[in-house]
Short mmCIF file of C-alpha atoms in Angstrom, two decimals:
data_model
loop_
_atom_site.label_atom_id
_atom_site.label_comp_id
_atom_site.label_asym_id
_atom_site.label_seq_id
_atom_site.Cartn_x
_atom_site.Cartn_y
_atom_site.Cartn_z
CA MET E 1 2.64 62.46 -14.06
CA ARG E 2 1.44 58.96 -13.35
CA LYS E 3 4.13 56.31 -13.00
CA ARG E 4 4.30 53.66 -15.75
CA GLY E 5 2.42 50.55 -14.86
CA ALA E 6 0.23 52.06 -12.18
CA GLY E 7 -3.48 52.62 -12.38
CA ARG E 8 -5.75 54.38 -9.88
CA THR E 9 -9.25 53.31 -9.20
CA GLY E 10 -11.33 54.82 -6.39
CA GLY E 11 -8.18 55.97 -4.73
CA ARG E 12 -6.53 52.49 -4.94
CA THR E 13 -3.63 51.64 -7.24
CA VAL E 14 -3.36 48.25 -8.87
CA THR E 15 -0.15 47.46 -10.66
CA ARG E 16 0.47 44.54 -13.05
CA GLY E 17 3.66 45.26 -15.03
CA THR E 18 2.65 47.83 -17.65
CA ALA E 19 -1.10 46.92 -17.61
CA THR E 20 -3.73 48.56 -15.48
CA ARG E 21 -6.28 46.21 -13.88
CA ARG E 22 -9.39 47.26 -12.10
CA PRO E 23 -10.19 45.61 -8.74
CA GLN E 24 -13.28 43.94 -10.12
CA ASP E 25 -11.09 42.37 -12.88
CA VAL E 26 -8.77 40.99 -10.20
CA ALA E 27 -11.77 39.57 -8.23
CA ALA E 28 -13.10 38.03 -11.41
CA ALA E 29 -9.77 36.31 -12.11
CA ARG E 30 -9.62 34.99 -8.57
CA ALA E 31 -13.16 33.64 -8.89
CA ARG E 32 -12.25 31.81 -12.15
CA ALA E 33 -9.21 30.26 -10.43
CA ARG E 34 -11.37 28.99 -7.55
CA ALA E 35 -13.89 27.67 -10.07
CA LYS E 36 -11.22 25.83 -12.01
CA ALA E 37 -9.91 24.21 -8.77
CA LYS E 38 -13.39 23.15 -7.78
CA ALA E 39 -14.06 21.71 -11.26
CA ALA E 40 -10.97 19.37 -10.73
CA LEU E 41 -12.77 17.82 -7.78
CA VAL E 42 -16.33 17.58 -9.10
CA ALA E 43 -17.19 15.24 -12.04
CA ALA E 44 -20.46 15.59 -13.84
CA ALA E 45 -21.76 12.00 -13.40
CA GLY E 46 -25.23 12.38 -11.83
CA GLY E 47 -23.69 14.78 -9.30
CA THR E 48 -20.99 12.29 -8.25
CA VAL E 49 -18.19 14.08 -6.41
CA LEU E 50 -14.67 13.10 -7.37
CA ALA E 51 -13.93 13.02 -3.63
CA VAL E 52 -15.38 9.50 -3.77
CA LEU E 53 -12.17 8.44 -5.43
CA LEU E 54 -10.10 9.92 -2.69
CA SER E 55 -11.57 7.48 -0.07
CA GLY E 56 -10.42 4.39 -2.08
CA CYS E 57 -7.52 4.46 -4.53
CA GLY E 58 -7.06 8.17 -4.75
CA GLY E 59 -5.48 10.62 -2.38
CA ASP E 60 -1.66 10.45 -2.15
CA ALA E 61 -1.32 7.06 -3.78
CA GLY E 62 0.84 8.48 -6.58
CA GLN E 63 3.28 10.08 -4.16
CA ASP E 64 4.84 6.80 -3.02
CA LYS E 65 8.26 6.05 -4.32
CA PRO E 66 8.47 3.00 -6.69
CA SER E 67 9.31 -0.11 -4.63
CA GLY E 68 12.04 -1.14 -7.07
CA SER E 69 11.60 -4.78 -6.12
CA ALA E 70 12.45 -7.55 -8.62
CA GLU E 71 8.93 -8.80 -8.48
CA GLY E 72 7.57 -5.31 -9.49
CA ARG E 73 9.85 -5.29 -12.50
CA HIS E 74 9.23 -8.75 -13.98
CA ALA E 75 7.61 -9.09 -17.33
CA SER E 76 3.81 -9.33 -17.58
CA GLY E 77 1.66 -11.29 -19.94
CA PRO E 78 0.51 -14.85 -20.60
CA SER E 79 1.63 -17.31 -17.99
CA PRO E 80 4.53 -19.65 -18.59
CA GLN E 81 3.90 -23.29 -18.27
CA ALA E 82 2.73 -23.61 -14.71
CA ASP E 83 4.07 -26.26 -12.31
CA PRO E 84 1.59 -29.13 -11.93
CA ALA E 85 -0.70 -28.33 -9.07
CA LYS E 86 -0.89 -30.84 -6.28
CA ASN E 87 -4.74 -30.57 -6.47
CA PRO E 88 -5.99 -29.06 -9.76
CA THR E 89 -9.46 -28.59 -8.30
CA ARG E 90 -8.04 -25.87 -6.02
CA ILE E 91 -6.51 -22.40 -6.68
CA PRO E 92 -2.80 -22.81 -6.00
CA ARG E 93 -1.40 -20.97 -2.94
CA VAL E 94 -4.89 -20.45 -1.47
CA GLY E 95 -5.73 -22.23 1.79
CA ASP E 96 -9.01 -23.77 2.93
CA ARG E 97 -10.47 -20.70 4.63
CA LEU E 98 -10.51 -18.56 1.40
CA GLN E 99 -10.90 -21.55 -0.90
CA ALA E 100 -14.24 -22.28 0.73
CA LYS E 101 -15.42 -18.78 0.00
CA ILE E 102 -15.16 -19.11 -3.77
CA PRO E 103 -18.66 -19.70 -5.02
CA ASP E 104 -19.35 -23.02 -6.61
CA GLU E 105 -20.61 -21.26 -9.77
CA SER E 106 -17.49 -19.22 -10.27
CA THR E 107 -15.33 -20.38 -13.10
CA GLN E 108 -13.05 -17.31 -13.28
CA VAL E 109 -10.81 -16.26 -10.44
CA VAL E 110 -8.40 -13.35 -10.27
CA ALA E 111 -5.86 -14.21 -7.52
CA VAL E 112 -3.92 -11.38 -6.06
CA GLU E 113 -0.98 -12.59 -4.04
CA GLY E 114 0.91 -9.88 -2.05
CA LYS E 115 4.56 -10.20 -1.35
CA GLY E 116 4.19 -9.58 2.37
CA LYS E 117 1.78 -8.20 5.01
CA ASN E 118 3.37 -4.78 4.80
CA SER E 119 4.54 -4.81 1.23
CA PRO E 120 3.00 -2.94 -1.81
CA ASP E 121 4.22 -5.45 -4.23
CA ALA E 122 1.98 -8.22 -5.56
CA THR E 123 1.33 -10.68 -8.44
CA VAL E 124 -1.99 -11.02 -10.15
CA ARG E 125 -2.93 -14.34 -11.82
CA LEU E 126 -6.08 -15.13 -13.80
CA TYR E 127 -7.43 -18.66 -13.51
CA THR E 128 -10.27 -20.33 -15.40
CA ARG E 129 -11.90 -23.61 -14.49
CA GLN E 130 -12.41 -26.15 -17.16
CA GLY E 131 -14.26 -29.28 -16.02
CA GLY E 132 -13.13 -29.56 -12.38
CA ALA E 133 -9.59 -28.25 -12.82
CA TRP E 134 -8.29 -24.67 -12.49
CA HIS E 135 -5.79 -23.42 -15.18
CA GLU E 136 -3.61 -20.36 -14.87
CA GLU E 137 -4.10 -18.23 -18.02
CA HIS E 138 -2.20 -15.07 -17.31
CA ARG E 139 0.19 -13.52 -14.79
CA TRP E 140 1.03 -9.91 -14.15
CA ALA E 141 3.22 -7.85 -11.83
CA ALA E 142 0.98 -5.65 -9.65
CA HIS E 143 0.78 -3.39 -6.62
CA ASN E 144 -1.56 -3.28 -3.66
CA GLY E 145 -1.97 -0.81 -0.75
CA LYS E 146 1.25 1.04 -0.02
CA ARG E 147 1.12 -0.20 3.57
CA GLY E 148 0.23 -3.79 2.72
CA TRP E 149 -2.85 -5.80 3.72
CA THR E 150 -5.42 -6.00 6.42
CA HIS E 151 -8.25 -8.27 7.63
CA ASP E 152 -10.14 -5.22 8.93
CA HIS E 153 -9.94 -2.56 6.28
CA HIS E 154 -10.85 1.12 7.24
CA GLN E 155 -10.97 4.16 5.23
CA GLY E 156 -7.53 5.83 4.99
CA ASP E 157 -5.51 2.90 6.32
CA LYS E 158 -3.61 2.55 2.98
CA ARG E 159 -4.02 -1.19 3.17
CA SER E 160 -5.85 -3.62 0.79
CA PRO E 161 -8.61 -5.76 2.25
CA VAL E 162 -7.95 -9.54 2.46
CA GLY E 163 -10.75 -11.75 1.22
CA VAL E 164 -12.88 -13.09 -1.61
CA PHE E 165 -15.01 -10.53 -3.49
CA SER E 166 -17.13 -10.66 -6.65
CA LEU E 167 -16.33 -8.63 -9.64
CA SER E 168 -19.50 -7.21 -11.25
CA ASP E 169 -18.96 -3.75 -12.70
CA ALA E 170 -16.27 -1.71 -14.60
CA GLY E 171 -15.71 1.67 -16.06
CA GLY E 172 -13.07 4.20 -16.88
CA VAL E 173 -11.97 7.34 -18.72
CA LEU E 174 -11.35 5.43 -21.97
CA PRO E 175 -14.03 3.48 -23.91
CA GLU E 176 -14.42 -0.13 -23.06
CA PRO E 177 -12.15 -2.55 -24.96
CA ASP E 178 -14.88 -5.15 -25.74
CA ALA E 179 -15.63 -5.51 -22.05
CA LYS E 180 -18.15 -8.18 -20.96
CA LEU E 181 -18.73 -6.58 -17.55
CA PRO E 182 -21.14 -3.61 -17.51
CA TYR E 183 -18.88 -0.66 -18.25
CA ALA E 184 -19.39 3.02 -17.26
CA HIS E 185 -17.48 5.25 -19.79
CA THR E 186 -17.21 8.68 -18.36
CA ALA E 187 -14.67 11.45 -17.75
CA ALA E 188 -15.81 11.46 -14.18
CA PHE E 189 -13.02 8.85 -13.63
CA THR E 190 -10.32 11.46 -14.43
CA PRO E 191 -7.96 11.90 -11.38
CA PRO E 192 -7.71 15.44 -10.00
CA SER E 193 -5.22 17.68 -11.73
CA TYR E 194 -3.21 18.13 -8.51
CA TRP E 195 -2.28 14.43 -8.36
CA PRO E 196 1.21 13.53 -9.54
CA LYS E 197 1.51 13.31 -13.28
CA LYS E 198 2.31 9.55 -13.17
CA THR E 199 -1.20 8.92 -11.86
CA ARG E 200 -3.12 10.53 -14.73
CA HIS E 201 -3.96 7.28 -16.41
CA ASP E 202 -4.67 5.20 -13.24
CA PHE E 203 -8.46 5.16 -13.93
CA ASP E 204 -8.48 4.89 -17.77
CA HIS E 205 -9.82 1.39 -17.05
CA VAL E 206 -11.13 0.07 -13.64
CA ILE E 207 -12.95 -2.97 -12.37
CA ALA E 208 -14.76 -2.54 -9.03
CA ILE E 209 -14.00 -5.05 -6.32
CA ASP E 210 -17.26 -5.63 -4.56
CA TYR E 211 -16.05 -4.55 -1.14
CA ASN E 212 -18.57 -2.37 0.70
CA ARG E 213 -20.32 -1.34 -2.46
CA VAL E 214 -23.68 -1.98 -4.15
CA LYS E 215 -23.34 -4.45 -7.05
CA GLY E 216 -24.83 -3.45 -10.40
CA THR E 217 -23.82 0.22 -10.12
CA SER E 218 -21.06 2.23 -11.46
CA PRO E 219 -17.67 1.92 -9.70
CA LEU E 220 -18.23 5.67 -8.87
CA ASP E 221 -21.33 4.98 -6.88
CA PRO E 222 -20.54 6.38 -3.34
CA THR E 223 -22.93 4.13 -1.42
CA ARG E 224 -21.28 2.29 1.45
CA PRO E 225 -23.58 -0.45 2.79
CA GLN E 226 -21.24 -1.12 5.86
CA GLY E 227 -20.70 2.57 6.53
CA GLN E 228 -18.18 5.19 5.41
CA ALA E 229 -15.63 4.09 8.02
CA LYS E 230 -15.22 0.71 6.35
CA GLY E 231 -13.88 2.44 3.21
CA GLY E 232 -14.70 1.69 -0.34
CA SER E 233 -13.83 2.42 -3.98
CA ILE E 234 -11.51 -0.61 -3.97
CA TRP E 235 -10.74 -1.27 -7.64
CA LEU E 236 -8.51 -3.13 -9.96
CA HIS E 237 -6.97 -0.36 -12.03
CA MET E 238 -3.93 0.68 -14.12
CA ASP E 239 -0.53 0.79 -12.42
CA HIS E 240 1.63 3.89 -11.83
CA GLY E 241 4.63 1.98 -10.49
CA SER E 242 4.09 2.09 -6.76
CA GLY E 243 1.63 1.21 -3.91
CA THR E 244 -1.95 2.50 -3.94
CA SER E 245 -4.40 3.66 -1.22
CA GLY E 246 -6.02 0.18 -1.13
CA CYS E 247 -6.68 -0.83 -4.66
CA VAL E 248 -4.79 -3.38 -6.79
CA SER E 249 -3.02 -2.04 -9.87
CA LEU E 250 -1.58 -3.77 -12.91
CA SER E 251 -0.48 -2.90 -16.52
CA LYS E 252 -2.76 -1.54 -19.20
CA ALA E 253 -2.36 -4.80 -21.06
CA GLY E 254 -3.44 -6.75 -17.96
CA MET E 255 -6.52 -4.53 -17.39
CA GLU E 256 -7.52 -4.86 -21.02
CA THR E 257 -7.19 -8.64 -20.89
CA LEU E 258 -9.30 -8.87 -17.74
CA LEU E 259 -11.97 -6.63 -19.20
CA ARG E 260 -12.11 -8.76 -22.36
CA THR E 261 -12.14 -12.02 -20.32
CA LEU E 262 -14.20 -11.61 -17.23
CA ASP E 263 -17.68 -12.61 -17.94
CA PRO E 264 -20.74 -12.03 -15.64
CA LYS E 265 -22.06 -15.42 -16.77
CA LYS E 266 -19.01 -17.06 -15.26
CA HIS E 267 -19.39 -15.37 -11.87
CA PRO E 268 -15.80 -13.98 -11.61
CA VAL E 269 -14.33 -13.28 -8.20
CA VAL E 270 -11.14 -11.93 -6.85
CA VAL E 271 -9.20 -13.80 -4.08
CA MET E 272 -6.71 -11.34 -2.55
CA GLY E 273 -4.30 -11.01 0.25
CA ASP E 274 -0.65 -11.30 1.34
CA SER E 275 0.96 -14.71 0.69
CA ALA E 276 0.63 -15.80 4.39
CA SER E 277 -3.01 -14.74 4.59
CA LEU E 278 -3.94 -16.52 1.43
CA ARG E 279 -2.30 -19.80 2.58
CA HIS E 280 -3.84 -19.66 6.07
#
């Protein structure tokens, strides 16, 4: 008498509880599992591989522990009445070196001020220029690379690049909320399923920072004009409560405000770095 739960095929017994499974069924199940895992890494966007994300703000970004700093917890939204600037024709807390790199035609600046060289905590401020004076319109708590900042960014260093970069393209898993920047709406932005749950909405909305990328293309474009070693996929995107792999993250409300406000006709740029580098 054959034991309960055992099946014999070609002299080989395969047991699965009380069900009998043929070897070919087992092989098919394994193939389906492999295909499912592969599908999590490949997005159907002109053949773009989701691994592109891993070189920028992906990877283990969501595995960092929240910083718990007071700055990371403060409320976000419209800026309170700002202190009068010593020189309203300049972006506050930005020194001559980076100030000089802001194009004359730019009338919108996203200023990202990191708490420290090795800190993941930051503040994002949105400035608009009216006449010759800059006005702070909004302020949000934010995060940058989990290891801080660098003047020589390389792929995998987990630091955000210091500098002035244009903002020309956007996209995300969710439809654009009246975005003025060209917006690529595609599920290809969906983070891999094996990332921590808290990162699932990181790329619902993103704005590409024009660091080592081709302007006028989707943020998912893998082209790296300065070479792969210089990294890429540096974005503004939604926050998960801790440092990133090089991007700058802020609240959903902040991202939606930026998307509704940043206008290609106003030549928006981001000025970013730790506080000491910004002032230098």
